[in-house]
Amino acid sequence: MVERRSLMALALALLATALAAPCFAGDPYAYFDWDVSFITAAPLGVKQQVIAINGQFPGPIVNVTTNWNVVVNVLNDLDEPLLMTWNGIQHRKNSWQDGVAGTNCPIPSGWNWTYQFQVKDQIGSFFYFPSINFQRAGGGYGGFTVNNRDVIAVPFDKPDGDISLFIGDWYKKDYKDLRKALDNGKQLGMPDGVLMNGKGPYRYNKTLVPDGIDYETVHVHPGKIYRFRVHNVGISTSLNFRIQNHNMLLVETEGSYTVQQNYTNLDIHVGQSYSFLVTMDQNASGDYYMVASARFVNESRWARVTGVAILHYSNSKGKASGPLPDPPNDVYDKTFSMNQARSIRWNLSAGAARPNPQGSFRYGSINVSQVYVLRNKPPVVIKGTHRATLNGISYTPPATPLRLADEYKLKGVYTLDFPTRPLKGAPKVGRSLIDGTYRGFMEIIFQNNDTKVQTYHVDGYAFFVVGMDYGEWTEESRGTYNKGDGVARCSTQVFPGAWTAILVSLDNVGIWNVRAQNLDTWYLGQETYIRVVNPENTNKTELPVPDNALYCGLLQKYQNEQTPHHKATSSAPLTHQVYRVLVLMVLMVAAATLP
């Protein structure tokens, strides 16, 4: 009887561990099982292959809290390799989980791989997406929300609801066809539309929008306040977002609380995320339009490149009708957009992931230790191939990820000589990295000499946007910098013929991707990496290579083969949590059979 009781007690203890969020050093774990596969969908009325997660497009929201540990078991049910990256998640000490070609071997078709990382000292609105093979153009994206801990005050009352909106340009062609076009030196041309949460536009115009398109409807209650998290997950189009007759109170962007300001519309560039508080203070005579329309284009020619969803009050008396709410007066007016971007400021008094105010980090008083001017130009032909460049170098990923090459001391995989200024002479293909100084303070100036807006992103960090203006950046441009309340974020727009300056504290050891968020120019080589190494021989500033690391390229010999186990023929491997539940079930059955 004593043995039976002991076994039952062990089983119940395991059950409590399995059903409750397990803890490591006091921080909970959140487990997710994802089957990444193709589905057939017709968001713009034409059936096509779309990348879904667990059959959902967009994928599920990862909803966690500061310092939680996130475990995502990914089964690659596509017919080609896959990597998932976490746009804006900093992976402190852990670039092994970043999910880009410089840090991870891709997950082969039919294999699974488990990401495990902590959202250390972060809050805010982010998203994830597939990072290789142009796959984001086919979907596979979803939201990543990091909530404040209860002990940290939020600078606004808790809203009555939380709504994620994914806006982005979309083509009726499958992403593989778009990829092939780029490989063949062609341009993608005008998109076929804009999706909102994976759906096409409401039929506000019978000429522009065909019948039978499924559209997004957001259900709300009068008098309530909702937090809208809006992400531009598209390919290359800047979008102006607005909600008919409603003000949008900006409160946060990419992990930073902002000075709270009302906007009637806001330009959201590719790869950027914003969150607004919207009060349902209008009458309910009818529904309201939510609109995401293309910026800086011929408005009449691009009229169909407009996403339209519906805001539906619970007591609404009719459908939305009439013209859409107006965009900014001049769609070509980039000065309006730049001034709007400059108006977004850091809330210095608000706490975020930690109790101390955001503004306690006085970035404007820190001495800069490294300066890089990164200039892009329109795509060029290099040795017969259409390529995009930064400082005259078009990056091409090696077969062996950079971080693994460092770990195994492989030579010749990359060079650590990325130029601090644009190279003179003919552009070239290379694998040149930025040599970052650990605990240094780096100034990066993105100079856009292309003809369209580009967005640039830095993995592993939040950087301070301190200045932007038209023309060529010079040393004197520093006199215009905002050294007090420039917002900290991870993706910033750079207007054509203009520059944007950022400051970043290199306190996160690893190899971190610097890329164009515009998917076409990124795919064509407009990226590099910052390598940040602690010169001290210590294991305190970077986690070791994960036990489940995948190996490829020059390290392929270390990889144990997996038997492909596509969902269609077999189930995905068990998560830790499911495994524990099964173990305890066996123990309970065993205990029940004892005398």
Coordinates of C-alpha atoms in Angstrom, one line a residue:
M1 CA 0.0 0.0 0.0
V2 CA 2.9 2.4 0.8
E3 CA 4.5 1.7 -2.6
R4 CA 1.2 2.4 -4.3
R5 CA 0.7 5.6 -2.4
S6 CA 4.2 6.7 -3.2
L7 CA 3.7 6.0 -6.9
M8 CA 0.4 7.8 -6.9
A9 CA 2.0 10.8 -5.2
L10 CA 4.7 10.9 -7.8
A11 CA 2.1 10.7 -10.6
L12 CA 0.1 13.6 -9.1
A13 CA 3.2 15.7 -8.7
L14 CA 4.1 15.1 -12.3
L15 CA 0.5 16.0 -13.3
A16 CA 0.8 19.3 -11.4
T17 CA 4.0 20.0 -13.2
A18 CA 2.6 19.2 -16.6
L19 CA -0.6 21.1 -16.3
A20 CA 0.9 24.2 -14.7
A21 CA 3.5 26.2 -16.4
P22 CA 6.8 24.7 -15.4
C23 CA 9.4 27.1 -14.0
F24 CA 13.1 27.6 -14.4
A25 CA 14.6 30.2 -12.0
G26 CA 11.1 31.4 -11.3
D27 CA 10.2 32.1 -15.0
P28 CA 7.4 30.2 -16.6
Y29 CA 7.5 28.2 -19.8
A30 CA 5.1 28.5 -22.7
Y31 CA 5.0 25.5 -25.1
F32 CA 3.8 25.6 -28.7
D33 CA 3.5 22.9 -31.4
W34 CA 3.5 24.2 -34.9
D35 CA 2.9 22.3 -38.1
V36 CA 4.1 24.6 -40.9
S37 CA 2.4 23.5 -44.1
F38 CA 0.8 24.6 -47.4
I39 CA -2.9 25.3 -47.6
T40 CA -5.0 26.4 -50.6
A41 CA -6.6 29.8 -50.1
A42 CA -7.9 32.6 -52.3
P43 CA -7.5 35.8 -50.4
L44 CA -7.8 37.9 -53.6
G45 CA -10.2 35.5 -55.3
V46 CA -7.6 33.3 -57.0
K47 CA -6.7 30.0 -55.5
Q48 CA -3.0 29.8 -54.6
Q49 CA -0.6 28.0 -52.2
V50 CA -0.3 29.8 -48.9
I51 CA 1.9 28.9 -45.9
A52 CA -0.1 28.2 -42.8
I53 CA 0.7 27.3 -39.2
N54 CA -1.6 24.5 -37.8
G55 CA -3.8 25.3 -40.7
Q56 CA -4.1 29.0 -39.8
F57 CA -3.2 31.9 -42.0
P58 CA -2.1 34.2 -40.4
G59 CA -0.6 31.9 -37.7
P60 CA -1.4 31.8 -34.0
I61 CA -0.5 34.6 -31.7
V62 CA 2.3 33.9 -29.3
N63 CA 1.0 35.6 -26.1
V64 CA 3.5 35.6 -23.3
T65 CA 4.9 37.9 -20.5
T66 CA 8.3 39.5 -19.8
N67 CA 11.0 36.9 -19.0
W68 CA 8.9 33.9 -19.9
N69 CA 10.7 31.0 -21.7
V70 CA 9.2 30.2 -25.1
V71 CA 9.5 26.7 -26.6
V72 CA 8.2 26.3 -30.1
N73 CA 8.4 22.9 -31.8
V74 CA 8.3 23.4 -35.5
L75 CA 7.5 20.7 -38.0
N76 CA 8.4 21.7 -41.5
D77 CA 5.6 20.3 -43.6
L78 CA 6.7 22.4 -46.6
D79 CA 8.5 20.9 -49.6
E80 CA 11.7 22.9 -49.0
P81 CA 13.8 24.0 -46.0
L82 CA 12.4 26.5 -43.5
L83 CA 13.6 28.8 -40.8
M84 CA 11.3 30.9 -38.5
T85 CA 12.6 34.2 -37.1
W86 CA 11.2 36.4 -34.4
N87 CA 11.1 40.0 -35.6
G88 CA 12.1 42.2 -32.6
I89 CA 12.7 39.5 -30.0
Q90 CA 16.3 40.1 -28.8
H91 CA 17.3 36.6 -27.7
R92 CA 19.6 37.9 -25.0
K93 CA 22.9 35.9 -25.0
N94 CA 21.3 33.5 -27.5
S95 CA 21.6 34.3 -31.2
W96 CA 21.4 30.5 -31.6
Q97 CA 17.6 30.9 -31.7
D98 CA 17.4 33.9 -34.0
G99 CA 16.2 31.8 -37.0
V100 CA 18.1 33.4 -39.8
A101 CA 20.6 31.9 -42.2
G102 CA 23.6 33.4 -40.4
T103 CA 22.8 31.7 -37.1
N104 CA 20.8 28.5 -37.9
C105 CA 20.9 25.7 -40.4
P106 CA 17.5 25.5 -42.1
I107 CA 15.0 22.8 -41.0
P108 CA 14.8 20.2 -43.8
S109 CA 11.5 19.3 -45.3
G110 CA 9.8 16.7 -43.1
W111 CA 12.0 17.4 -40.1
N112 CA 11.2 19.2 -36.9
W113 CA 13.3 21.5 -34.7
T114 CA 12.5 23.1 -31.4
Y115 CA 13.3 26.7 -30.7
Q116 CA 13.8 27.6 -27.0
F117 CA 14.4 31.2 -25.9
Q118 CA 13.6 33.7 -23.2
V119 CA 11.9 37.0 -23.8
K120 CA 14.3 38.6 -21.3
D121 CA 13.5 42.2 -20.3
Q122 CA 11.1 42.9 -23.2
I123 CA 7.6 44.0 -23.6
G124 CA 5.7 45.0 -26.8
S125 CA 4.2 44.1 -30.1
F126 CA 6.2 42.0 -32.5
F127 CA 5.7 39.3 -35.2
Y128 CA 7.4 36.1 -36.5
F129 CA 7.8 34.9 -40.1
P130 CA 9.7 32.4 -42.3
S131 CA 13.1 34.0 -43.0
I132 CA 14.5 32.2 -46.0
N133 CA 13.5 31.3 -49.6
F134 CA 11.3 34.4 -50.0
Q135 CA 8.6 32.4 -48.0
R136 CA 7.2 35.4 -46.2
A137 CA 5.6 36.4 -49.5
G138 CA 3.5 33.2 -49.1
G139 CA 2.5 33.8 -45.5
G140 CA 3.7 31.9 -42.4
Y141 CA 3.6 35.0 -40.3
G142 CA 1.8 35.7 -37.0
G143 CA 1.9 37.9 -33.9
F144 CA 4.2 37.8 -30.9
T145 CA 2.9 39.8 -28.0
V146 CA 5.0 40.3 -24.8
N147 CA 2.9 41.6 -21.9
N148 CA 4.1 43.5 -18.9
R149 CA 4.6 41.7 -15.6
D150 CA 2.0 42.5 -13.0
V151 CA 4.5 44.3 -10.9
I152 CA 5.3 46.8 -13.6
A153 CA 2.8 49.7 -14.2
V154 CA 1.6 50.2 -17.8
P155 CA 1.2 53.8 -18.8
F156 CA -2.5 53.4 -19.6
D157 CA -5.6 51.6 -18.2
K158 CA -6.1 48.0 -19.2
P159 CA -8.0 48.1 -22.5
D160 CA -11.2 46.1 -23.0
G161 CA -9.8 44.0 -25.7
D162 CA -6.6 43.3 -27.7
I163 CA -6.7 43.0 -31.5
S164 CA -3.9 42.1 -33.8
L165 CA -4.0 43.3 -37.4
F166 CA -1.5 42.1 -40.1
I167 CA -1.5 44.3 -43.1
G168 CA 0.7 43.8 -46.2
D169 CA 0.9 43.8 -50.0
W170 CA 0.1 40.5 -51.7
Y171 CA 0.4 38.9 -55.1
K172 CA -1.9 36.3 -56.7
K173 CA 1.2 34.4 -57.9
D174 CA 2.7 31.9 -55.5
Y175 CA 5.8 33.0 -53.7
K176 CA 7.9 30.5 -55.6
D177 CA 6.9 32.2 -58.9
L178 CA 7.8 35.6 -57.4
R179 CA 11.2 34.2 -56.2
K180 CA 11.9 32.8 -59.7
A181 CA 11.1 36.2 -61.2
L182 CA 13.7 37.8 -59.0
D183 CA 16.2 35.1 -59.8
N184 CA 15.7 35.9 -63.5
G185 CA 16.4 39.5 -63.0
K186 CA 12.8 40.7 -63.2
Q187 CA 11.0 43.1 -61.0
L188 CA 7.9 42.0 -59.1
G189 CA 5.7 44.9 -60.4
M190 CA 2.7 46.3 -58.7
P191 CA 1.0 44.0 -56.1
D192 CA -2.4 42.6 -56.7
G193 CA -3.8 43.9 -53.4
V194 CA -3.4 44.4 -49.7
L195 CA -4.4 41.7 -47.2
M196 CA -5.7 42.4 -43.7
N197 CA -5.4 39.4 -41.4
G198 CA -4.9 37.2 -44.5
K199 CA -8.1 38.4 -46.1
G200 CA -8.9 40.5 -49.1
P201 CA -10.8 43.8 -49.2
Y202 CA -14.4 44.5 -48.2
R203 CA -16.3 45.2 -51.4
Y204 CA -16.5 49.0 -51.0
N205 CA -16.2 49.5 -54.8
K206 CA -17.8 47.0 -57.2
T207 CA -15.4 47.9 -60.0
L208 CA -12.2 47.5 -58.0
V209 CA -13.2 44.6 -55.7
P210 CA -14.7 41.4 -57.2
D211 CA -17.6 39.7 -55.6
G212 CA -17.0 36.7 -53.3
I213 CA -13.9 38.0 -51.5
D214 CA -13.7 37.1 -47.8
Y215 CA -12.9 40.1 -45.7
E216 CA -11.9 40.7 -42.1
T217 CA -14.5 42.0 -39.6
V218 CA -13.4 43.3 -36.1
H219 CA -16.3 43.1 -33.6
V220 CA -16.4 45.7 -30.8
H221 CA -18.7 47.2 -28.2
P222 CA -19.7 50.8 -28.0
G223 CA -17.9 52.8 -25.3
K224 CA -15.1 50.3 -24.9
I225 CA -11.4 50.9 -25.6
Y226 CA -9.4 48.4 -27.6
R227 CA -5.7 48.0 -28.2
F228 CA -4.9 47.5 -31.9
R229 CA -1.5 46.0 -32.7
V230 CA -0.8 46.7 -36.3
H231 CA 2.0 45.0 -38.2
N232 CA 3.1 45.5 -41.8
V233 CA 4.1 42.0 -42.8
G234 CA 4.2 42.7 -46.6
I235 CA 6.8 42.5 -49.2
S236 CA 7.8 46.0 -50.2
T237 CA 4.9 48.5 -49.9
S238 CA 4.6 51.2 -47.3
L239 CA 1.0 51.5 -46.1
N240 CA -1.1 54.2 -44.6
F241 CA -3.4 52.8 -41.9
R242 CA -6.6 54.5 -40.7
I243 CA -9.9 53.8 -39.1
Q244 CA -12.9 55.8 -40.4
N245 CA -14.0 58.5 -37.9
H246 CA -11.8 57.2 -35.1
N247 CA -8.7 58.6 -33.5
M248 CA -5.8 56.2 -32.9
L249 CA -3.8 57.0 -29.7
L250 CA -0.3 55.7 -30.3
V251 CA 1.0 54.1 -27.1
E252 CA 3.8 51.6 -28.1
T253 CA 6.0 50.6 -31.0
E254 CA 8.2 47.5 -31.1
G255 CA 8.8 47.2 -27.4
S256 CA 8.9 50.9 -26.4
Y257 CA 6.1 52.9 -24.9
T258 CA 5.7 56.2 -26.8
V259 CA 4.6 59.7 -25.9
Q260 CA 0.8 59.3 -26.3
Q261 CA -0.5 61.1 -29.4
N262 CA -3.6 60.9 -31.4
Y263 CA -3.3 60.1 -35.1
T264 CA -6.1 60.0 -37.7
N265 CA -3.7 58.0 -39.9
L266 CA -0.2 56.6 -39.7
D267 CA 2.3 55.4 -42.3
I268 CA 3.5 51.9 -41.4
H269 CA 6.4 50.7 -43.4
V270 CA 7.4 47.1 -44.2
G271 CA 8.4 45.2 -41.1
Q272 CA 7.2 47.8 -38.6
S273 CA 4.7 47.3 -35.7
Y274 CA 2.6 49.8 -33.8
S275 CA 0.0 49.6 -31.1
F276 CA -2.9 52.1 -30.6
L277 CA -5.7 52.6 -28.2
V278 CA -9.0 53.2 -30.0
T279 CA -12.1 54.3 -28.2
M280 CA -15.4 53.1 -29.7
D281 CA -17.1 56.5 -29.4
Q282 CA -19.0 56.9 -32.6
N283 CA -22.7 56.3 -33.3
A284 CA -23.7 52.9 -34.6
S285 CA -25.7 54.0 -37.6
G286 CA -23.4 51.7 -39.7
D287 CA -20.1 49.9 -39.7
Y288 CA -16.8 51.7 -40.2
Y289 CA -14.0 51.1 -42.7
M290 CA -10.4 50.1 -41.6
V291 CA -8.1 50.9 -44.4
A292 CA -4.5 50.2 -45.4
S293 CA -3.5 51.9 -48.7
A294 CA -0.3 52.1 -50.6
R295 CA 1.9 55.2 -50.1
F296 CA 4.0 57.2 -52.5
V297 CA 2.5 55.7 -55.7
N298 CA 0.1 56.7 -58.5
E299 CA -3.1 56.7 -56.5
S300 CA -5.4 56.0 -59.5
R301 CA -3.2 53.2 -60.9
W302 CA -2.7 51.6 -57.4
A303 CA -6.3 51.9 -56.3
R304 CA -6.8 48.2 -56.1
V305 CA -3.7 47.9 -53.8
T306 CA -5.9 48.8 -50.8
G307 CA -6.8 46.7 -47.9
V308 CA -10.3 47.3 -46.4
A309 CA -11.7 45.6 -43.3
I310 CA -14.8 46.3 -41.2
L311 CA -15.1 47.7 -37.7
H312 CA -18.5 46.4 -36.5
Y313 CA -20.1 47.8 -33.4
S314 CA -22.3 45.3 -31.6
N315 CA -25.3 47.6 -32.0
S316 CA -24.5 48.6 -35.6
K317 CA -27.6 49.3 -37.7
G318 CA -26.1 48.8 -41.2
K319 CA -23.2 48.0 -43.4
A320 CA -20.4 50.4 -44.2
S321 CA -21.0 52.4 -47.3
G322 CA -19.7 55.4 -49.2
P323 CA -16.1 56.4 -50.0
L324 CA -13.1 55.3 -47.9
P325 CA -11.6 57.7 -45.5
D326 CA -9.1 59.9 -47.2
P327 CA -5.4 59.2 -47.1
P328 CA -2.9 62.1 -46.5
N329 CA -3.5 64.9 -48.9
D330 CA -0.6 64.2 -51.2
V331 CA 0.3 60.5 -51.5
Y332 CA 3.7 61.5 -52.9
D333 CA 4.4 63.9 -50.0
K334 CA 7.2 62.1 -48.2
T335 CA 7.9 65.2 -46.1
F336 CA 4.5 64.6 -44.3
S337 CA 5.5 61.1 -43.7
M338 CA 9.0 62.0 -42.4
N339 CA 7.5 64.6 -40.0
Q340 CA 5.0 62.1 -38.8
A341 CA 7.9 59.6 -38.1
R342 CA 9.8 62.4 -36.2
S343 CA 6.8 63.0 -34.0
I344 CA 7.0 59.5 -32.5
R345 CA 8.9 60.0 -29.3
W346 CA 10.0 57.8 -26.4
N347 CA 8.0 58.0 -23.2
L348 CA 10.8 58.8 -20.7
S349 CA 8.7 58.4 -17.6
A350 CA 7.1 55.0 -18.3
G351 CA 8.5 51.8 -17.1
A352 CA 8.6 48.9 -19.6
A353 CA 10.1 45.5 -18.8
R354 CA 11.8 46.9 -15.7
P355 CA 10.5 49.1 -12.9
N356 CA 12.9 52.0 -13.7
P357 CA 11.7 54.5 -16.3
Q358 CA 12.7 54.0 -19.9
G359 CA 14.3 57.4 -19.9
S360 CA 16.8 56.4 -17.2
F361 CA 19.0 55.1 -20.0
R362 CA 20.4 58.4 -21.3
Y363 CA 21.6 57.3 -24.7
G364 CA 22.5 60.9 -25.7
S365 CA 25.3 61.1 -23.2
I366 CA 27.1 58.0 -24.3
N367 CA 30.3 58.3 -26.4
V368 CA 30.1 56.7 -29.8
S369 CA 32.8 54.1 -30.4
Q370 CA 32.1 53.0 -34.0
V371 CA 30.4 54.7 -37.0
Y372 CA 29.1 52.9 -40.1
V373 CA 27.5 54.6 -43.0
L374 CA 25.4 52.0 -44.9
R375 CA 24.5 53.2 -48.4
N376 CA 22.1 51.3 -50.7
K377 CA 21.5 51.8 -54.3
P378 CA 19.0 50.5 -56.9
P379 CA 19.6 46.8 -57.8
V380 CA 22.5 46.2 -60.1
V381 CA 23.9 43.3 -62.2
I382 CA 26.9 41.6 -60.7
K383 CA 28.5 38.9 -62.9
G384 CA 25.3 38.4 -64.8
T385 CA 23.0 38.3 -61.7
H386 CA 20.5 40.8 -60.4
R387 CA 21.7 41.9 -56.9
A388 CA 21.1 44.5 -54.2
T389 CA 23.9 46.0 -52.2
L390 CA 24.9 47.8 -49.0
N391 CA 28.2 49.8 -49.3
G392 CA 28.7 48.1 -52.7
I393 CA 28.6 44.6 -51.3
S394 CA 25.8 42.1 -52.0
Y395 CA 25.7 39.5 -49.3
T396 CA 25.3 35.8 -50.1
P397 CA 24.7 33.3 -47.3
P398 CA 27.3 30.6 -46.9
A399 CA 26.3 26.9 -46.6
T400 CA 27.6 27.0 -43.0
P401 CA 25.9 29.5 -40.6
L402 CA 28.3 32.2 -39.4
R403 CA 27.8 31.5 -35.7
L404 CA 28.4 27.8 -36.1
A405 CA 31.5 28.6 -38.2
D406 CA 32.8 30.6 -35.3
E407 CA 32.0 27.9 -32.7
Y408 CA 34.0 25.3 -34.7
K409 CA 36.7 27.8 -35.6
L410 CA 36.2 27.3 -39.4
K411 CA 38.2 29.6 -41.6
G412 CA 37.1 31.2 -44.9
V413 CA 33.4 31.2 -44.3
Y414 CA 33.2 35.0 -44.0
T415 CA 35.4 38.0 -43.7
L416 CA 35.3 40.5 -40.8
D417 CA 36.0 43.6 -42.9
F418 CA 32.7 45.3 -43.8
P419 CA 33.6 48.8 -44.8
T420 CA 32.6 51.8 -42.6
R421 CA 31.9 53.8 -45.7
P422 CA 30.6 52.9 -49.2
L423 CA 33.3 51.2 -51.3
K424 CA 34.5 52.9 -54.4
G425 CA 34.5 50.9 -57.6
A426 CA 32.3 48.2 -59.0
P427 CA 29.9 46.4 -56.6
K428 CA 30.7 42.8 -55.6
V429 CA 29.2 39.8 -54.0
G430 CA 30.7 38.9 -50.6
R431 CA 30.3 37.6 -47.0
S432 CA 31.6 40.6 -45.2
L433 CA 30.6 41.2 -41.5
I434 CA 30.7 44.3 -39.3
D435 CA 33.2 43.8 -36.4
G436 CA 31.2 45.1 -33.5
T437 CA 32.9 46.0 -30.2
Y438 CA 31.3 44.3 -27.2
R439 CA 29.8 47.0 -24.9
G440 CA 30.6 49.6 -27.5
F441 CA 28.1 52.2 -28.7
M442 CA 27.6 52.1 -32.5
E443 CA 26.2 54.8 -34.7
I444 CA 24.7 53.6 -38.0
I445 CA 23.6 55.9 -40.8
F446 CA 21.4 54.3 -43.4
Q447 CA 21.7 56.3 -46.6
N448 CA 18.9 55.5 -49.1
N449 CA 20.0 56.2 -52.7
D450 CA 17.3 54.1 -54.1
T451 CA 14.0 55.4 -55.5
K452 CA 11.6 53.9 -52.9
V453 CA 11.3 53.7 -49.1
Q454 CA 13.4 51.0 -47.5
T455 CA 13.0 49.7 -44.0
Y456 CA 16.1 48.4 -42.1
H457 CA 16.1 46.1 -39.1
V458 CA 18.7 44.9 -36.6
D459 CA 18.3 41.6 -34.8
G460 CA 19.3 41.2 -31.2
Y461 CA 18.8 44.9 -30.2
A462 CA 16.5 47.8 -29.8
F463 CA 18.2 50.9 -31.3
F464 CA 17.5 54.6 -30.9
V465 CA 16.2 56.5 -34.0
V466 CA 18.0 59.8 -33.5
G467 CA 17.6 61.6 -36.8
M468 CA 16.4 61.5 -40.4
D469 CA 16.5 64.0 -43.2
Y470 CA 16.7 64.4 -47.0
G471 CA 20.0 64.7 -48.8
E472 CA 23.4 63.1 -48.1
W473 CA 24.4 62.6 -44.4
T474 CA 27.4 64.5 -43.3
E475 CA 29.2 65.0 -40.0
E476 CA 27.3 68.2 -39.5
S477 CA 24.0 66.2 -39.6
R478 CA 24.7 65.2 -36.1
G479 CA 23.6 68.7 -35.0
T480 CA 20.1 67.7 -35.8
Y481 CA 20.0 64.5 -33.7
N482 CA 17.4 64.0 -31.1
K483 CA 19.6 63.0 -28.1
G484 CA 16.8 63.0 -25.5
D485 CA 13.6 61.0 -26.5
G486 CA 14.3 59.3 -29.8
V487 CA 12.2 56.2 -29.8
A488 CA 13.9 52.8 -29.3
R489 CA 12.7 50.2 -31.8
C490 CA 14.1 47.5 -34.1
S491 CA 12.9 48.6 -37.6
T492 CA 13.2 52.0 -39.1
Q493 CA 12.2 53.6 -42.4
V494 CA 14.6 55.4 -44.7
F495 CA 13.0 57.6 -47.3
P496 CA 14.4 57.7 -50.9
G497 CA 17.1 60.3 -51.2
A498 CA 17.4 60.6 -47.5
W499 CA 19.1 59.2 -44.4
T500 CA 18.2 57.8 -41.0
A501 CA 20.6 57.6 -38.1
I502 CA 20.4 55.1 -35.2
L503 CA 22.4 54.5 -32.1
V504 CA 22.8 51.0 -30.6
S505 CA 24.5 49.7 -27.5
L506 CA 26.3 46.5 -28.4
D507 CA 25.7 44.6 -25.1
N508 CA 24.3 41.4 -26.6
V509 CA 27.0 38.8 -27.6
G510 CA 26.3 36.9 -30.8
I511 CA 26.1 37.4 -34.6
W512 CA 23.1 39.6 -35.5
N513 CA 21.4 40.2 -38.8
V514 CA 21.2 43.7 -40.3
R515 CA 18.8 43.6 -43.2
A516 CA 16.4 45.4 -45.5
Q517 CA 12.9 44.4 -44.4
N518 CA 11.7 45.0 -48.0
L519 CA 11.6 41.3 -49.0
D520 CA 12.8 41.7 -52.6
T521 CA 15.9 43.8 -51.7
W522 CA 16.7 41.5 -48.8
Y523 CA 16.4 38.4 -51.0
L524 CA 18.8 40.0 -53.5
G525 CA 21.5 40.5 -51.0
Q526 CA 20.9 43.8 -49.0
E527 CA 22.0 42.6 -45.6
T528 CA 25.0 42.0 -43.4
Y529 CA 25.7 40.9 -39.8
I530 CA 27.2 42.5 -36.8
R531 CA 29.5 40.1 -34.9
V532 CA 29.8 40.9 -31.2
V533 CA 32.2 38.9 -29.2
N534 CA 33.2 39.2 -25.5
P535 CA 37.0 39.2 -25.4
E536 CA 37.0 37.7 -21.9
N537 CA 36.8 33.9 -21.8
T538 CA 33.5 33.5 -19.9
N539 CA 30.3 31.6 -20.3
K540 CA 28.2 34.3 -18.7
T541 CA 27.6 36.5 -21.7
E542 CA 26.5 33.8 -24.2
L543 CA 24.6 30.5 -23.9
P544 CA 26.3 27.4 -25.4
V545 CA 25.4 25.9 -28.7
P546 CA 22.0 24.1 -28.1
D547 CA 22.0 20.3 -27.7
N548 CA 19.6 20.0 -30.6
A549 CA 21.5 22.3 -33.0
L550 CA 21.2 21.4 -36.7
Y551 CA 24.4 21.1 -38.7
C552 CA 24.9 21.8 -42.4
G553 CA 27.5 22.9 -44.9
L554 CA 31.1 22.2 -43.6
L555 CA 29.6 20.7 -40.4
Q556 CA 27.2 18.3 -42.0
K557 CA 29.1 15.3 -40.6
Y558 CA 27.9 16.2 -37.1
Q559 CA 24.2 16.0 -38.1
N560 CA 22.1 12.9 -37.1
E561 CA 19.5 12.2 -39.7
Q562 CA 15.8 12.4 -39.0
T563 CA 13.3 10.2 -40.7
P564 CA 11.0 12.7 -42.5
H565 CA 7.7 12.6 -40.7
H566 CA 5.3 14.9 -42.6
K567 CA 2.0 15.4 -40.9
A568 CA 0.2 13.6 -43.7
T569 CA 1.9 10.3 -42.8
S570 CA 2.8 10.6 -39.2
S571 CA 2.5 12.8 -36.2
A572 CA 5.0 15.4 -35.0
P573 CA 7.3 14.5 -32.1
L574 CA 5.9 15.0 -28.6
T575 CA 6.4 18.2 -26.8
H576 CA 8.0 18.1 -23.3
Q577 CA 4.6 18.8 -21.8
V578 CA 2.7 16.1 -23.7
Y579 CA 5.6 13.7 -22.8
R580 CA 5.2 14.4 -19.1
V581 CA 1.5 13.8 -19.3
L582 CA 2.0 10.4 -20.9
V583 CA 4.6 9.5 -18.3
L584 CA 2.3 10.3 -15.4
M585 CA -0.5 8.4 -17.1
V586 CA 1.7 5.3 -17.2
L587 CA 2.7 5.8 -13.5
M588 CA -1.0 6.2 -12.5
V589 CA -2.0 3.0 -14.3
A590 CA 0.9 1.2 -12.7
A591 CA 0.0 2.5 -9.3
A592 CA -3.6 1.4 -9.8
T593 CA -2.6 -2.2 -10.5
L594 CA -0.5 -2.5 -7.4
P595 CA -2.0 -4.4 -4.5

